[in-house]
XYZ file of N, CA and C in Angstrom:
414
model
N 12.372 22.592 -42.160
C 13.264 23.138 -41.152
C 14.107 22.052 -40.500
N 13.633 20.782 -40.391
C 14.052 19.963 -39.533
C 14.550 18.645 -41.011
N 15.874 18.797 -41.020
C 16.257 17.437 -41.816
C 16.070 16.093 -41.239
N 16.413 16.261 -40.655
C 16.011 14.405 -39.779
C 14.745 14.166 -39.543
N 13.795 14.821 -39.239
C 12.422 14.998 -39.128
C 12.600 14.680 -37.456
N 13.048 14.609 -36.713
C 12.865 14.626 -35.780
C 13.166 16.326 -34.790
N 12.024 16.401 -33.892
C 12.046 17.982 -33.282
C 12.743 17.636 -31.678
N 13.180 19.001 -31.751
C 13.887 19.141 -30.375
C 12.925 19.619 -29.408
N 12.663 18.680 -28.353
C 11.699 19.129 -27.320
C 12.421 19.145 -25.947
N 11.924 20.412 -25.479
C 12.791 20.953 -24.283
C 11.961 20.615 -22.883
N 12.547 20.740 -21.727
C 11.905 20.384 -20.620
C 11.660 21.605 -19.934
N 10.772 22.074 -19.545
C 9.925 23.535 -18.386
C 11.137 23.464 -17.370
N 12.231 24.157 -16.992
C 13.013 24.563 -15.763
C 12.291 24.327 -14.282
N 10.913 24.722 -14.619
C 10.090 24.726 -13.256
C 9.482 23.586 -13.288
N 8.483 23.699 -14.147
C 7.078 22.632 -14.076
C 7.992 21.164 -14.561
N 8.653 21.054 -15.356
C 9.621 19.569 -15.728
C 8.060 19.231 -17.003
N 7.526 19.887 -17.391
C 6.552 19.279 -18.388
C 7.535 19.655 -19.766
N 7.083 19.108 -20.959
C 8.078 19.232 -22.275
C 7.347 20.144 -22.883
N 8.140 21.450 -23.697
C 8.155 22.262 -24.273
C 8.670 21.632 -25.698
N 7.419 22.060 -26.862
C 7.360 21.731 -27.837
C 8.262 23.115 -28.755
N 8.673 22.678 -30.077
C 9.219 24.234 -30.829
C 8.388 24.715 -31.130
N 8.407 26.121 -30.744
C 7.989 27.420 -31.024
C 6.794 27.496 -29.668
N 6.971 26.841 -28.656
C 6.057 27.034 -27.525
C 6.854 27.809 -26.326
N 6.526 28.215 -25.377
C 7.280 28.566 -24.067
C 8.044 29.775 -24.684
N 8.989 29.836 -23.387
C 9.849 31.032 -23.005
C 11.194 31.026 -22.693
N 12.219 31.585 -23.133
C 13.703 30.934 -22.576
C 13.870 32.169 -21.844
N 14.804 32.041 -20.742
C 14.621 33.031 -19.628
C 16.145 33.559 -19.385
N 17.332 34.158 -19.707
C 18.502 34.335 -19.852
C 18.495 35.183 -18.686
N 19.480 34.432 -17.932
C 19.489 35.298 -16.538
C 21.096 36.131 -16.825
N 21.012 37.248 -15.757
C 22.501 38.204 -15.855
C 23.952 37.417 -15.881
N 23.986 35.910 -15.317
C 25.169 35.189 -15.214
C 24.654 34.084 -16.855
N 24.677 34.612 -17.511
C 24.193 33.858 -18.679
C 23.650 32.349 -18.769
N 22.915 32.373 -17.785
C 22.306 30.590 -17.682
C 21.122 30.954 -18.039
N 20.920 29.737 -18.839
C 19.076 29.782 -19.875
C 18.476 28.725 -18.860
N 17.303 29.465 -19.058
C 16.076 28.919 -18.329
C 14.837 28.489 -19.324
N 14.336 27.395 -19.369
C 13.154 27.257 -20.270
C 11.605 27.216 -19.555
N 10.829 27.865 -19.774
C 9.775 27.567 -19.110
C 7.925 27.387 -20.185
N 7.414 26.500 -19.962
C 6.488 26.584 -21.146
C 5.535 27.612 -20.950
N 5.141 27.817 -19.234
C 4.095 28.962 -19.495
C 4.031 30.476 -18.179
N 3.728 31.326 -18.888
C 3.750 32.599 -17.616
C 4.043 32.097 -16.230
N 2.759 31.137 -15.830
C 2.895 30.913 -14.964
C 4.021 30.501 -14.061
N 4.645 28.897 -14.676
C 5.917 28.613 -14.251
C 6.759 29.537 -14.329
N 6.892 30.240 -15.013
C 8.159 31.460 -15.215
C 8.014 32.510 -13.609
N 6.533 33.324 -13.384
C 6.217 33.264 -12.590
C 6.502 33.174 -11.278
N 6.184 31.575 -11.153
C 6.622 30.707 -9.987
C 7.966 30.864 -10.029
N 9.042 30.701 -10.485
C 10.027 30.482 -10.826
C 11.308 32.074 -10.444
N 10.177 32.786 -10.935
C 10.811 34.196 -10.425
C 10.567 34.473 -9.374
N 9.335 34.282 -8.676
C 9.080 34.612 -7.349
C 9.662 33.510 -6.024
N 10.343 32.879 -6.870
C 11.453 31.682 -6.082
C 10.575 30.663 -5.247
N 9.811 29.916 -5.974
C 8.303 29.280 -5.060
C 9.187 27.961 -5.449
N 9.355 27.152 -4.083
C 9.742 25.980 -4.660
C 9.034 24.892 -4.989
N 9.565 23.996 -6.385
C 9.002 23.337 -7.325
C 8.242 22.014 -6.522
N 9.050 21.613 -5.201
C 8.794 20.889 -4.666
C 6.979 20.801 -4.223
N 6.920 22.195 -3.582
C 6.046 22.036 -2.820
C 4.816 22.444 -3.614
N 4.701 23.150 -4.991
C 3.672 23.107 -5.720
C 3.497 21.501 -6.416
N 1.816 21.483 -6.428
C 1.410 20.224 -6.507
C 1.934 19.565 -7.725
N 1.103 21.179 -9.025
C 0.853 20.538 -10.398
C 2.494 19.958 -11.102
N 3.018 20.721 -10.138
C 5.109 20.528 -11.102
C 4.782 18.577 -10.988
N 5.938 18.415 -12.364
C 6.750 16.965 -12.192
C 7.412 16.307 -11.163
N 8.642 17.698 -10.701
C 8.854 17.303 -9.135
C 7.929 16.360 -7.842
N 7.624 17.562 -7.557
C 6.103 17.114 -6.808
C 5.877 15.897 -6.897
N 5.196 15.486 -7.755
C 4.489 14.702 -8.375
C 5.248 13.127 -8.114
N 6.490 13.575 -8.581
C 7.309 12.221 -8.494
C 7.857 11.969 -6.668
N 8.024 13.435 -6.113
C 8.009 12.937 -4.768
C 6.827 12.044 -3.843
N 6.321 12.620 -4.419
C 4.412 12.406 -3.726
C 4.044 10.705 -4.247
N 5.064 10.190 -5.000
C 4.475 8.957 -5.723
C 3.240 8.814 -6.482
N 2.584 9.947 -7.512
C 1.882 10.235 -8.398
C 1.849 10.059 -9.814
N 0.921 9.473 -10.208
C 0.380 8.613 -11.764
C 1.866 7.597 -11.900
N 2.649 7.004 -11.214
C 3.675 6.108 -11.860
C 3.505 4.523 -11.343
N 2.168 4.696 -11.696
C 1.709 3.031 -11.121
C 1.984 2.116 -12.436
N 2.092 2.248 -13.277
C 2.826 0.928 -14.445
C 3.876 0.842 -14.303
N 4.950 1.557 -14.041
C 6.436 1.889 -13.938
C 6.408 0.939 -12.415
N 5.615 1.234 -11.434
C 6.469 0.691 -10.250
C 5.526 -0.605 -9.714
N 5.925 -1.674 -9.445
C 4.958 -2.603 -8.613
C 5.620 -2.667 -7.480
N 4.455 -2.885 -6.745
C 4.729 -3.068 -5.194
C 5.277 -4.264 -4.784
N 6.602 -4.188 -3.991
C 7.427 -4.988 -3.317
C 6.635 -6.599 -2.625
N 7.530 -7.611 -2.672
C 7.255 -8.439 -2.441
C 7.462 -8.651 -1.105
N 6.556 -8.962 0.061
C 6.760 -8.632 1.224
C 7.062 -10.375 1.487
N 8.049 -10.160 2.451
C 8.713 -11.974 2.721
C 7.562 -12.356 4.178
N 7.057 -13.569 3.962
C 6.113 -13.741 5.403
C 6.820 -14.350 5.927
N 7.117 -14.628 7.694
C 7.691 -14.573 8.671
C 7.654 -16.366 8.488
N 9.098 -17.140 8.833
C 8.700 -18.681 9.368
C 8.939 -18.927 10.445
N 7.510 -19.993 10.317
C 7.471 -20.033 12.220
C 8.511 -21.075 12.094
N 8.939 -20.910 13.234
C 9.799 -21.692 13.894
C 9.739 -22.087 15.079
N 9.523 -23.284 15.553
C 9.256 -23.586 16.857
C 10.139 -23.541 17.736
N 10.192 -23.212 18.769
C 11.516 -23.214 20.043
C 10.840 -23.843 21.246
N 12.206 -23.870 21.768
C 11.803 -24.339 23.501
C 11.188 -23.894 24.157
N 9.869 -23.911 25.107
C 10.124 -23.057 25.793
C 10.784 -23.277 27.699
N 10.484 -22.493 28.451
C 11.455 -23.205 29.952
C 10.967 -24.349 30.705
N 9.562 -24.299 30.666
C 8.796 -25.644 30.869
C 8.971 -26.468 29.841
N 9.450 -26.211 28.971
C 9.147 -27.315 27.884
C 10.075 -27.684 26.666
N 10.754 -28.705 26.781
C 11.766 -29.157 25.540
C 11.329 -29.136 24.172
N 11.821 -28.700 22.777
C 11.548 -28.827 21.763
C 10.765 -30.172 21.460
N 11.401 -31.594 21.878
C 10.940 -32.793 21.405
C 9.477 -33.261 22.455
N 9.023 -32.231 23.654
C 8.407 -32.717 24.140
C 7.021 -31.766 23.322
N 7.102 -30.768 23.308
C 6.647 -29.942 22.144
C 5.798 -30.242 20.868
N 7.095 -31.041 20.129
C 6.509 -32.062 18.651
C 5.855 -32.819 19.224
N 5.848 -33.464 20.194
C 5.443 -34.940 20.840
C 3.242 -34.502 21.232
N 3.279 -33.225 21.544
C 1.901 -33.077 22.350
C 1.553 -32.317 20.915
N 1.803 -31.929 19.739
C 1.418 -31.416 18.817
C 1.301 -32.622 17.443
N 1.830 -33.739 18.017
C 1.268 -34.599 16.866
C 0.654 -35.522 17.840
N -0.139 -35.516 18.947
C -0.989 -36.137 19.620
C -2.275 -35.629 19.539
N -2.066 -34.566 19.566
C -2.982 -33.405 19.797
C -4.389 -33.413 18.683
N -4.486 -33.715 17.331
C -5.221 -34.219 16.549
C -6.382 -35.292 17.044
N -5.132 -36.623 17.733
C -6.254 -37.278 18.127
C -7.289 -37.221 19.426
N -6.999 -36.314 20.328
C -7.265 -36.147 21.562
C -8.084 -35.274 21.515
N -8.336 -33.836 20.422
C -9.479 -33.001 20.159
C -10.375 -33.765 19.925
N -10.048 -34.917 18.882
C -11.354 -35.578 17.899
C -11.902 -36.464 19.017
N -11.235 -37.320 20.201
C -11.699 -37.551 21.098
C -12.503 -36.642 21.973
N -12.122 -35.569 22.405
C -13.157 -34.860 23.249
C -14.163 -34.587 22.466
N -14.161 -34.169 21.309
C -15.186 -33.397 20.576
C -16.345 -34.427 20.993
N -15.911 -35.984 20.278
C -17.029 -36.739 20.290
C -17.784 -37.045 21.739
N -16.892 -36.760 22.540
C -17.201 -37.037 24.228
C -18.216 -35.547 24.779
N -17.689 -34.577 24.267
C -18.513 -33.173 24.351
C -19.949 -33.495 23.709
N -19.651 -34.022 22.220
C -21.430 -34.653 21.330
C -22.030 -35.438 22.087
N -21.358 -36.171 22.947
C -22.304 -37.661 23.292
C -23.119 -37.349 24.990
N -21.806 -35.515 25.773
C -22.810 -35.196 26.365
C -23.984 -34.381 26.721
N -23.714 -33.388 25.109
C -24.632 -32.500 25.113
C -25.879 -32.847 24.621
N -25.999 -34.266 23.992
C -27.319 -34.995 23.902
C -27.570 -35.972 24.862
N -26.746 -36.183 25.875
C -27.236 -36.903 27.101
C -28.353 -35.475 27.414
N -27.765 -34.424 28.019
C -28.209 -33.509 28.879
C -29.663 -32.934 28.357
N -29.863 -32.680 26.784
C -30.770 -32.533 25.809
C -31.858 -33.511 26.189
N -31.363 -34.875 25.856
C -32.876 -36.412 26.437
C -33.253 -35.345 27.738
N -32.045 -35.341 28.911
C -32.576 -35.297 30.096
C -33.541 -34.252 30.314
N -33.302 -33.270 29.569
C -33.784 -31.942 29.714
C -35.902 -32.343 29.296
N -35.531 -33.057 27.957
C -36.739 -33.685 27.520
C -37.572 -34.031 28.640
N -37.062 -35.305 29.317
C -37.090 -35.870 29.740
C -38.190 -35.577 30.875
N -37.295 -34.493 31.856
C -38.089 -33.764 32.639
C -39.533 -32.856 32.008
N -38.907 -32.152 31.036
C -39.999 -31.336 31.207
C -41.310 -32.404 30.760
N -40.914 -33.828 30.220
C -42.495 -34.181 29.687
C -43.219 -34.653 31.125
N -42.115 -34.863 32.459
C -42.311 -35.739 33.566
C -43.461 -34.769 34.205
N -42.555 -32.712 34.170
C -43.375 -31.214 34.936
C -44.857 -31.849 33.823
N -45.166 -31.502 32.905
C -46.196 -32.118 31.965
C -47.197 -32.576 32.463
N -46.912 -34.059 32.512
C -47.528 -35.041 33.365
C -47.934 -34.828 34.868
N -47.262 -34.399 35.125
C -47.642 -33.784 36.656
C -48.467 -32.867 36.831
N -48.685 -31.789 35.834
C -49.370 -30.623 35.985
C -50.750 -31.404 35.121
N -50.669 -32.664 34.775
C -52.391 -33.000 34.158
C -52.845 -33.520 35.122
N -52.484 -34.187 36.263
C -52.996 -35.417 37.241
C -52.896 -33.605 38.067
């Protein structure tokens, strides 16, 4: 039937699914426009004027709703924000850079000043309780 070997496959009017030859229904309305539909149902739908949109199983749908077209689409490359430093009213840009490249050494200073007094306070703590100790044997 087919010289080229290739078949003509039609698209459902309603559902947008492909109608194979010799499947479905062509639907010739009174102003002579053809309608193809593959099954009762869509035809159906289609007569009872249900729109394509809002039924789930249609192609429509489907493609509004952003459904099964995850190889086709990758998700956008979102740009991340650069900081940028500004003035603020207390404070000049260069005075700014100035306490932010100080600032490194002056943590690492406290830190070690915070270590050297939370084991002062630790001995002291020792300290005492071996003194309560001693006191409570005599």
């Amino acid at each position: 039937a087919f010289e080229s070997g290739t078949m003509k496959v039609e698209i459902c009017h309603y559902s947008g699914f492909r109608i194979h030859p010799d499947h479905g229904k062509k639907f010739v309305r009174a102003d002579s426009k053809q309608f193809n539909f593959i099954t009762k149902k869509s035809e159906r739908q289609f007569l009872n004027k249900n729109n394509p949109r809002k039924i789930a199983w249609t192609m429509v749908y489907r493609k509004m709703h952003k459904k099964g077209i995850v190889e086709e689409v990758r998700k956008k490359r979102s740009r991340k924000a650069q900081k940028v430093t500004k003035a603020i009213v207390g404070a000049s840009l260069a005075f700014i850079n100035e306490k932010r490249l100080a600032a490194p050494k002056d943590t690492k200073a406290a830190a070690a000043k915070a270590k050297e007094a939370r084991a002062k306070r630790k001995a002291d703590k020792a300290a005492k309780v071996k003194a309560s100790r001693a006191a409570k044997k005599e």
